Amino acid sequence: MMSLAAGSVFEFANLCAGERVYDLATVSEAGGPVPSSTGLEVSSRPMRDEAFDTLLVGGGVDLPRPSTGLLAWVATRLPEVRRLGAICTGAFVLAQAGLLDGRRATTHWLFARTLQARFPAVRVEEDRIFIVDGPVWTSAGMTAGVDLALAMVEKDLGAEIARSVARKLVMYHRRAGGQTQHSELLDLAPKSDRIQAALTFARRNLRRDLTVEQLAEAAALSPRQFSRAFRAETGQSPAKAVEQLRVEAARLMLEQTRHPVETVAREAGFSDPERMRRAFLRAFGQPPQALRRVARAAA
C-alpha cells in the first residue's frame, strides 16, 4: 500500500497548482480488485495500449514475481512514456523486463544486493533514496517513493509547488536522491540502555577524543566491561562505532551545508581532513568531495 502513497503527491500537486495537471490511474494485468498484503483491495483497470506520461511500478513486502504478460507490457512502455519509474522492489520488474541494463538504479536496501546478483548488467547503488538515469527513475523502499514523486513534481512544476505539496503532506522536506538510506545509530541497534547511553553521549560529543574510558563512564561500566558488552550488542568495537557516527555527521554536513571540508572534519571530530577522507573511503568508497558533488547535483 505504501507504493500507492506516491499518488497523493500528484493529487496534492493538482490542488497546489490550482488546476488538474495530473490525471491518475491504477492499472493491473487483469483489472478489477487487487488484494494487497494488508488485506485491503485496490480497484484497478486492465492494462492496455493507452498513452501515459509517467508510469510507476509499485513494490511489495516480498520480491515480485511478474507474469510474462506483465513483463512484456512494461518492456514496451519505455519508448512511449516520458518517464518510467519503480518504487521499492518494483525495480525488479524493470530489471527483469531488461529496462535497467546499463543504467544506475536503486531499491530497498534489504534487497539491493539481490538485485545486483540477479541482474549484473544493472549498476545498483544500494544506499540511495532515489536515482534518475535518463527517463528511468528508481527509488528505495517505502516512503522513498514519496520523495521520488516529489522530485517529479518539482521537475514538472517547479520548486515552490513541490515545497507546498511537502508542507501539505506534513513532510519536513524532500530528501535529495543522493542521501543515504541508512542511519548508523539504527544500524548499531544496541539492546541495553547503558550502551545506548554511551552512543548518545558519543553523538553529542563528536568533537572530543571519545576514549573507551569516557564512553564506559557514560555507560556506568568499567572500560573492560564496556568494551565486552559493546561488541556483544553491536558486533563492533567502540572505536569503529565512533568512526561511523563521525562519518554520518560529516556526510550530513557536506550534503546540507556549504562549510569547507576542513570545517566539516573538525566539527565531526576528525583530527584532520585526511583522516576523514580515509574514513569516507572505507564507508562509502568515495572521498567527501565526491559525495558533496552528488548531493549538489541531486539538489
JSON list of N, CA, C and O in Angstrom, two decimals, residues 16-40:
[
{"chain": "A", "resi": 16, "resn": "CYS", "atom": "N", "xyz": [-2.32, 22.29, -5.29]},
{"chain": "A", "resi": 16, "resn": "CYS", "atom": "CA", "xyz": [-1.42, 23.42, -5.11]},
{"chain": "A", "resi": 16, "resn": "CYS", "atom": "C", "xyz": [-1.29, 24.26, -6.39]},
{"chain": "A", "resi": 16, "resn": "CYS", "atom": "O", "xyz": [-1.11, 25.47, -6.32]},
{"chain": "A", "resi": 17, "resn": "ALA", "atom": "N", "xyz": [-1.38, 23.59, -7.53]},
{"chain": "A", "resi": 17, "resn": "ALA", "atom": "CA", "xyz": [-1.27, 24.31, -8.80]},
{"chain": "A", "resi": 17, "resn": "ALA", "atom": "C", "xyz": [-2.56, 25.01, -9.17]},
{"chain": "A", "resi": 17, "resn": "ALA", "atom": "O", "xyz": [-2.58, 25.89, -10.03]},
{"chain": "A", "resi": 18, "resn": "GLY", "atom": "N", "xyz": [-3.65, 24.61, -8.53]},
{"chain": "A", "resi": 18, "resn": "GLY", "atom": "CA", "xyz": [-4.94, 25.22, -8.83]},
{"chain": "A", "resi": 18, "resn": "GLY", "atom": "C", "xyz": [-5.55, 24.76, -10.14]},
{"chain": "A", "resi": 18, "resn": "GLY", "atom": "O", "xyz": [-6.48, 25.37, -10.66]},
{"chain": "A", "resi": 19, "resn": "GLU", "atom": "N", "xyz": [-5.06, 23.67, -10.67]},
{"chain": "A", "resi": 19, "resn": "GLU", "atom": "CA", "xyz": [-5.59, 23.10, -11.91]},
{"chain": "A", "resi": 19, "resn": "GLU", "atom": "C", "xyz": [-5.25, 21.62, -11.96]},
{"chain": "A", "resi": 19, "resn": "GLU", "atom": "O", "xyz": [-4.40, 21.13, -11.22]},
{"chain": "A", "resi": 20, "resn": "ARG", "atom": "N", "xyz": [-5.92, 20.91, -12.84]},
{"chain": "A", "resi": 20, "resn": "ARG", "atom": "CA", "xyz": [-5.69, 19.46, -12.95]},
{"chain": "A", "resi": 20, "resn": "ARG", "atom": "C", "xyz": [-4.51, 19.20, -13.89]},
{"chain": "A", "resi": 20, "resn": "ARG", "atom": "O", "xyz": [-4.68, 19.01, -15.10]},
{"chain": "A", "resi": 21, "resn": "VAL", "atom": "N", "xyz": [-3.34, 19.19, -13.31]},
{"chain": "A", "resi": 21, "resn": "VAL", "atom": "CA", "xyz": [-2.12, 18.93, -14.08]},
{"chain": "A", "resi": 21, "resn": "VAL", "atom": "C", "xyz": [-1.96, 17.43, -14.34]},
{"chain": "A", "resi": 21, "resn": "VAL", "atom": "O", "xyz": [-1.52, 17.02, -15.41]},
{"chain": "A", "resi": 22, "resn": "TYR", "atom": "N", "xyz": [-2.31, 16.64, -13.36]},
{"chain": "A", "resi": 22, "resn": "TYR", "atom": "CA", "xyz": [-2.12, 15.19, -13.45]},
{"chain": "A", "resi": 22, "resn": "TYR", "atom": "C", "xyz": [-3.46, 14.46, -13.38]},
{"chain": "A", "resi": 22, "resn": "TYR", "atom": "O", "xyz": [-4.31, 14.77, -12.55]},
{"chain": "A", "resi": 23, "resn": "ASP", "atom": "N", "xyz": [-3.64, 13.47, -14.26]},
{"chain": "A", "resi": 23, "resn": "ASP", "atom": "CA", "xyz": [-4.73, 12.51, -14.15]},
{"chain": "A", "resi": 23, "resn": "ASP", "atom": "C", "xyz": [-4.13, 11.21, -13.63]},
{"chain": "A", "resi": 23, "resn": "ASP", "atom": "O", "xyz": [-3.13, 10.73, -14.18]},
{"chain": "A", "resi": 24, "resn": "LEU", "atom": "N", "xyz": [-4.74, 10.63, -12.62]},
{"chain": "A", "resi": 24, "resn": "LEU", "atom": "CA", "xyz": [-4.19, 9.43, -12.00]},
{"chain": "A", "resi": 24, "resn": "LEU", "atom": "C", "xyz": [-4.99, 8.19, -12.41]},
{"chain": "A", "resi": 24, "resn": "LEU", "atom": "O", "xyz": [-6.21, 8.24, -12.52]},
{"chain": "A", "resi": 25, "resn": "ALA", "atom": "N", "xyz": [-4.27, 7.10, -12.62]},
{"chain": "A", "resi": 25, "resn": "ALA", "atom": "CA", "xyz": [-4.92, 5.83, -12.94]},
{"chain": "A", "resi": 25, "resn": "ALA", "atom": "C", "xyz": [-4.12, 4.70, -12.31]},
{"chain": "A", "resi": 25, "resn": "ALA", "atom": "O", "xyz": [-2.89, 4.75, -12.25]},
{"chain": "A", "resi": 26, "resn": "THR", "atom": "N", "xyz": [-4.82, 3.69, -11.82]},
{"chain": "A", "resi": 26, "resn": "THR", "atom": "CA", "xyz": [-4.19, 2.49, -11.30]},
{"chain": "A", "resi": 26, "resn": "THR", "atom": "C", "xyz": [-4.54, 1.33, -12.22]},
{"chain": "A", "resi": 26, "resn": "THR", "atom": "O", "xyz": [-5.72, 1.07, -12.46]},
{"chain": "A", "resi": 27, "resn": "VAL", "atom": "N", "xyz": [-3.51, 0.67, -12.74]},
{"chain": "A", "resi": 27, "resn": "VAL", "atom": "CA", "xyz": [-3.75, -0.42, -13.69]},
{"chain": "A", "resi": 27, "resn": "VAL", "atom": "C", "xyz": [-3.11, -1.70, -13.19]},
{"chain": "A", "resi": 27, "resn": "VAL", "atom": "O", "xyz": [-2.13, -1.68, -12.45]},
{"chain": "A", "resi": 28, "resn": "SER", "atom": "N", "xyz": [-3.68, -2.81, -13.60]},
{"chain": "A", "resi": 28, "resn": "SER", "atom": "CA", "xyz": [-3.12, -4.13, -13.31]},
{"chain": "A", "resi": 28, "resn": "SER", "atom": "C", "xyz": [-3.32, -5.00, -14.54]},
{"chain": "A", "resi": 28, "resn": "SER", "atom": "O", "xyz": [-4.00, -4.61, -15.49]},
{"chain": "A", "resi": 29, "resn": "GLU", "atom": "N", "xyz": [-2.72, -6.16, -14.51]},
{"chain": "A", "resi": 29, "resn": "GLU", "atom": "CA", "xyz": [-2.76, -7.01, -15.70]},
{"chain": "A", "resi": 29, "resn": "GLU", "atom": "C", "xyz": [-4.18, -7.39, -16.10]},
{"chain": "A", "resi": 29, "resn": "GLU", "atom": "O", "xyz": [-4.56, -7.29, -17.27]},
{"chain": "A", "resi": 30, "resn": "ALA", "atom": "N", "xyz": [-4.99, -7.79, -15.13]},
{"chain": "A", "resi": 30, "resn": "ALA", "atom": "CA", "xyz": [-6.35, -8.23, -15.44]},
{"chain": "A", "resi": 30, "resn": "ALA", "atom": "C", "xyz": [-7.40, -7.18, -15.11]},
{"chain": "A", "resi": 30, "resn": "ALA", "atom": "O", "xyz": [-8.55, -7.30, -15.54]},
{"chain": "A", "resi": 31, "resn": "GLY", "atom": "N", "xyz": [-7.03, -6.15, -14.35]},
{"chain": "A", "resi": 31, "resn": "GLY", "atom": "CA", "xyz": [-8.01, -5.17, -13.91]},
{"chain": "A", "resi": 31, "resn": "GLY", "atom": "C", "xyz": [-8.82, -5.70, -12.75]},
{"chain": "A", "resi": 31, "resn": "GLY", "atom": "O", "xyz": [-8.63, -6.83, -12.28]},
{"chain": "A", "resi": 32, "resn": "GLY", "atom": "N", "xyz": [-9.74, -4.86, -12.25]},
{"chain": "A", "resi": 32, "resn": "GLY", "atom": "CA", "xyz": [-10.58, -5.28, -11.14]},
{"chain": "A", "resi": 32, "resn": "GLY", "atom": "C", "xyz": [-9.88, -5.10, -9.80]},
{"chain": "A", "resi": 32, "resn": "GLY", "atom": "O", "xyz": [-8.82, -4.48, -9.70]},
{"chain": "A", "resi": 33, "resn": "PRO", "atom": "N", "xyz": [-10.46, -5.67, -8.74]},
{"chain": "A", "resi": 33, "resn": "PRO", "atom": "CA", "xyz": [-9.86, -5.52, -7.40]},
{"chain": "A", "resi": 33, "resn": "PRO", "atom": "C", "xyz": [-8.58, -6.36, -7.27]},
{"chain": "A", "resi": 33, "resn": "PRO", "atom": "O", "xyz": [-8.54, -7.51, -7.68]},
{"chain": "A", "resi": 34, "resn": "VAL", "atom": "N", "xyz": [-7.55, -5.73, -6.70]},
{"chain": "A", "resi": 34, "resn": "VAL", "atom": "CA", "xyz": [-6.28, -6.42, -6.48]},
{"chain": "A", "resi": 34, "resn": "VAL", "atom": "C", "xyz": [-6.02, -6.45, -4.98]},
{"chain": "A", "resi": 34, "resn": "VAL", "atom": "O", "xyz": [-5.96, -5.39, -4.34]},
{"chain": "A", "resi": 35, "resn": "PRO", "atom": "N", "xyz": [-5.89, -7.62, -4.37]},
{"chain": "A", "resi": 35, "resn": "PRO", "atom": "CA", "xyz": [-5.66, -7.68, -2.91]},
{"chain": "A", "resi": 35, "resn": "PRO", "atom": "C", "xyz": [-4.24, -7.21, -2.58]},
{"chain": "A", "resi": 35, "resn": "PRO", "atom": "O", "xyz": [-3.29, -7.50, -3.30]},
{"chain": "A", "resi": 36, "resn": "SER", "atom": "N", "xyz": [-4.12, -6.47, -1.49]},
{"chain": "A", "resi": 36, "resn": "SER", "atom": "CA", "xyz": [-2.81, -6.03, -1.03]},
{"chain": "A", "resi": 36, "resn": "SER", "atom": "C", "xyz": [-2.37, -6.89, 0.14]},
{"chain": "A", "resi": 36, "resn": "SER", "atom": "O", "xyz": [-3.16, -7.65, 0.71]},
{"chain": "A", "resi": 37, "resn": "SER", "atom": "N", "xyz": [-1.11, -6.73, 0.54]},
{"chain": "A", "resi": 37, "resn": "SER", "atom": "CA", "xyz": [-0.59, -7.52, 1.66]},
{"chain": "A", "resi": 37, "resn": "SER", "atom": "C", "xyz": [-1.25, -7.13, 2.98]},
{"chain": "A", "resi": 37, "resn": "SER", "atom": "O", "xyz": [-1.21, -7.89, 3.94]},
{"chain": "A", "resi": 38, "resn": "THR", "atom": "N", "xyz": [-1.87, -5.94, 3.03]},
{"chain": "A", "resi": 38, "resn": "THR", "atom": "CA", "xyz": [-2.55, -5.51, 4.26]},
{"chain": "A", "resi": 38, "resn": "THR", "atom": "C", "xyz": [-3.96, -6.06, 4.35]},
{"chain": "A", "resi": 38, "resn": "THR", "atom": "O", "xyz": [-4.62, -5.92, 5.37]},
{"chain": "A", "resi": 39, "resn": "GLY", "atom": "N", "xyz": [-4.46, -6.65, 3.26]},
{"chain": "A", "resi": 39, "resn": "GLY", "atom": "CA", "xyz": [-5.82, -7.16, 3.23]},
{"chain": "A", "resi": 39, "resn": "GLY", "atom": "C", "xyz": [-6.78, -6.25, 2.51]},
{"chain": "A", "resi": 39, "resn": "GLY", "atom": "O", "xyz": [-7.88, -6.68, 2.14]},
{"chain": "A", "resi": 40, "resn": "LEU", "atom": "N", "xyz": [-6.39, -4.99, 2.30]},
{"chain": "A", "resi": 40, "resn": "LEU", "atom": "CA", "xyz": [-7.25, -4.08, 1.55]},
{"chain": "A", "resi": 40, "resn": "LEU", "atom": "C", "xyz": [-7.17, -4.39, 0.07]},
{"chain": "A", "resi": 40, "resn": "LEU", "atom": "O", "xyz": [-6.10, -4.79, -0.44]}
]
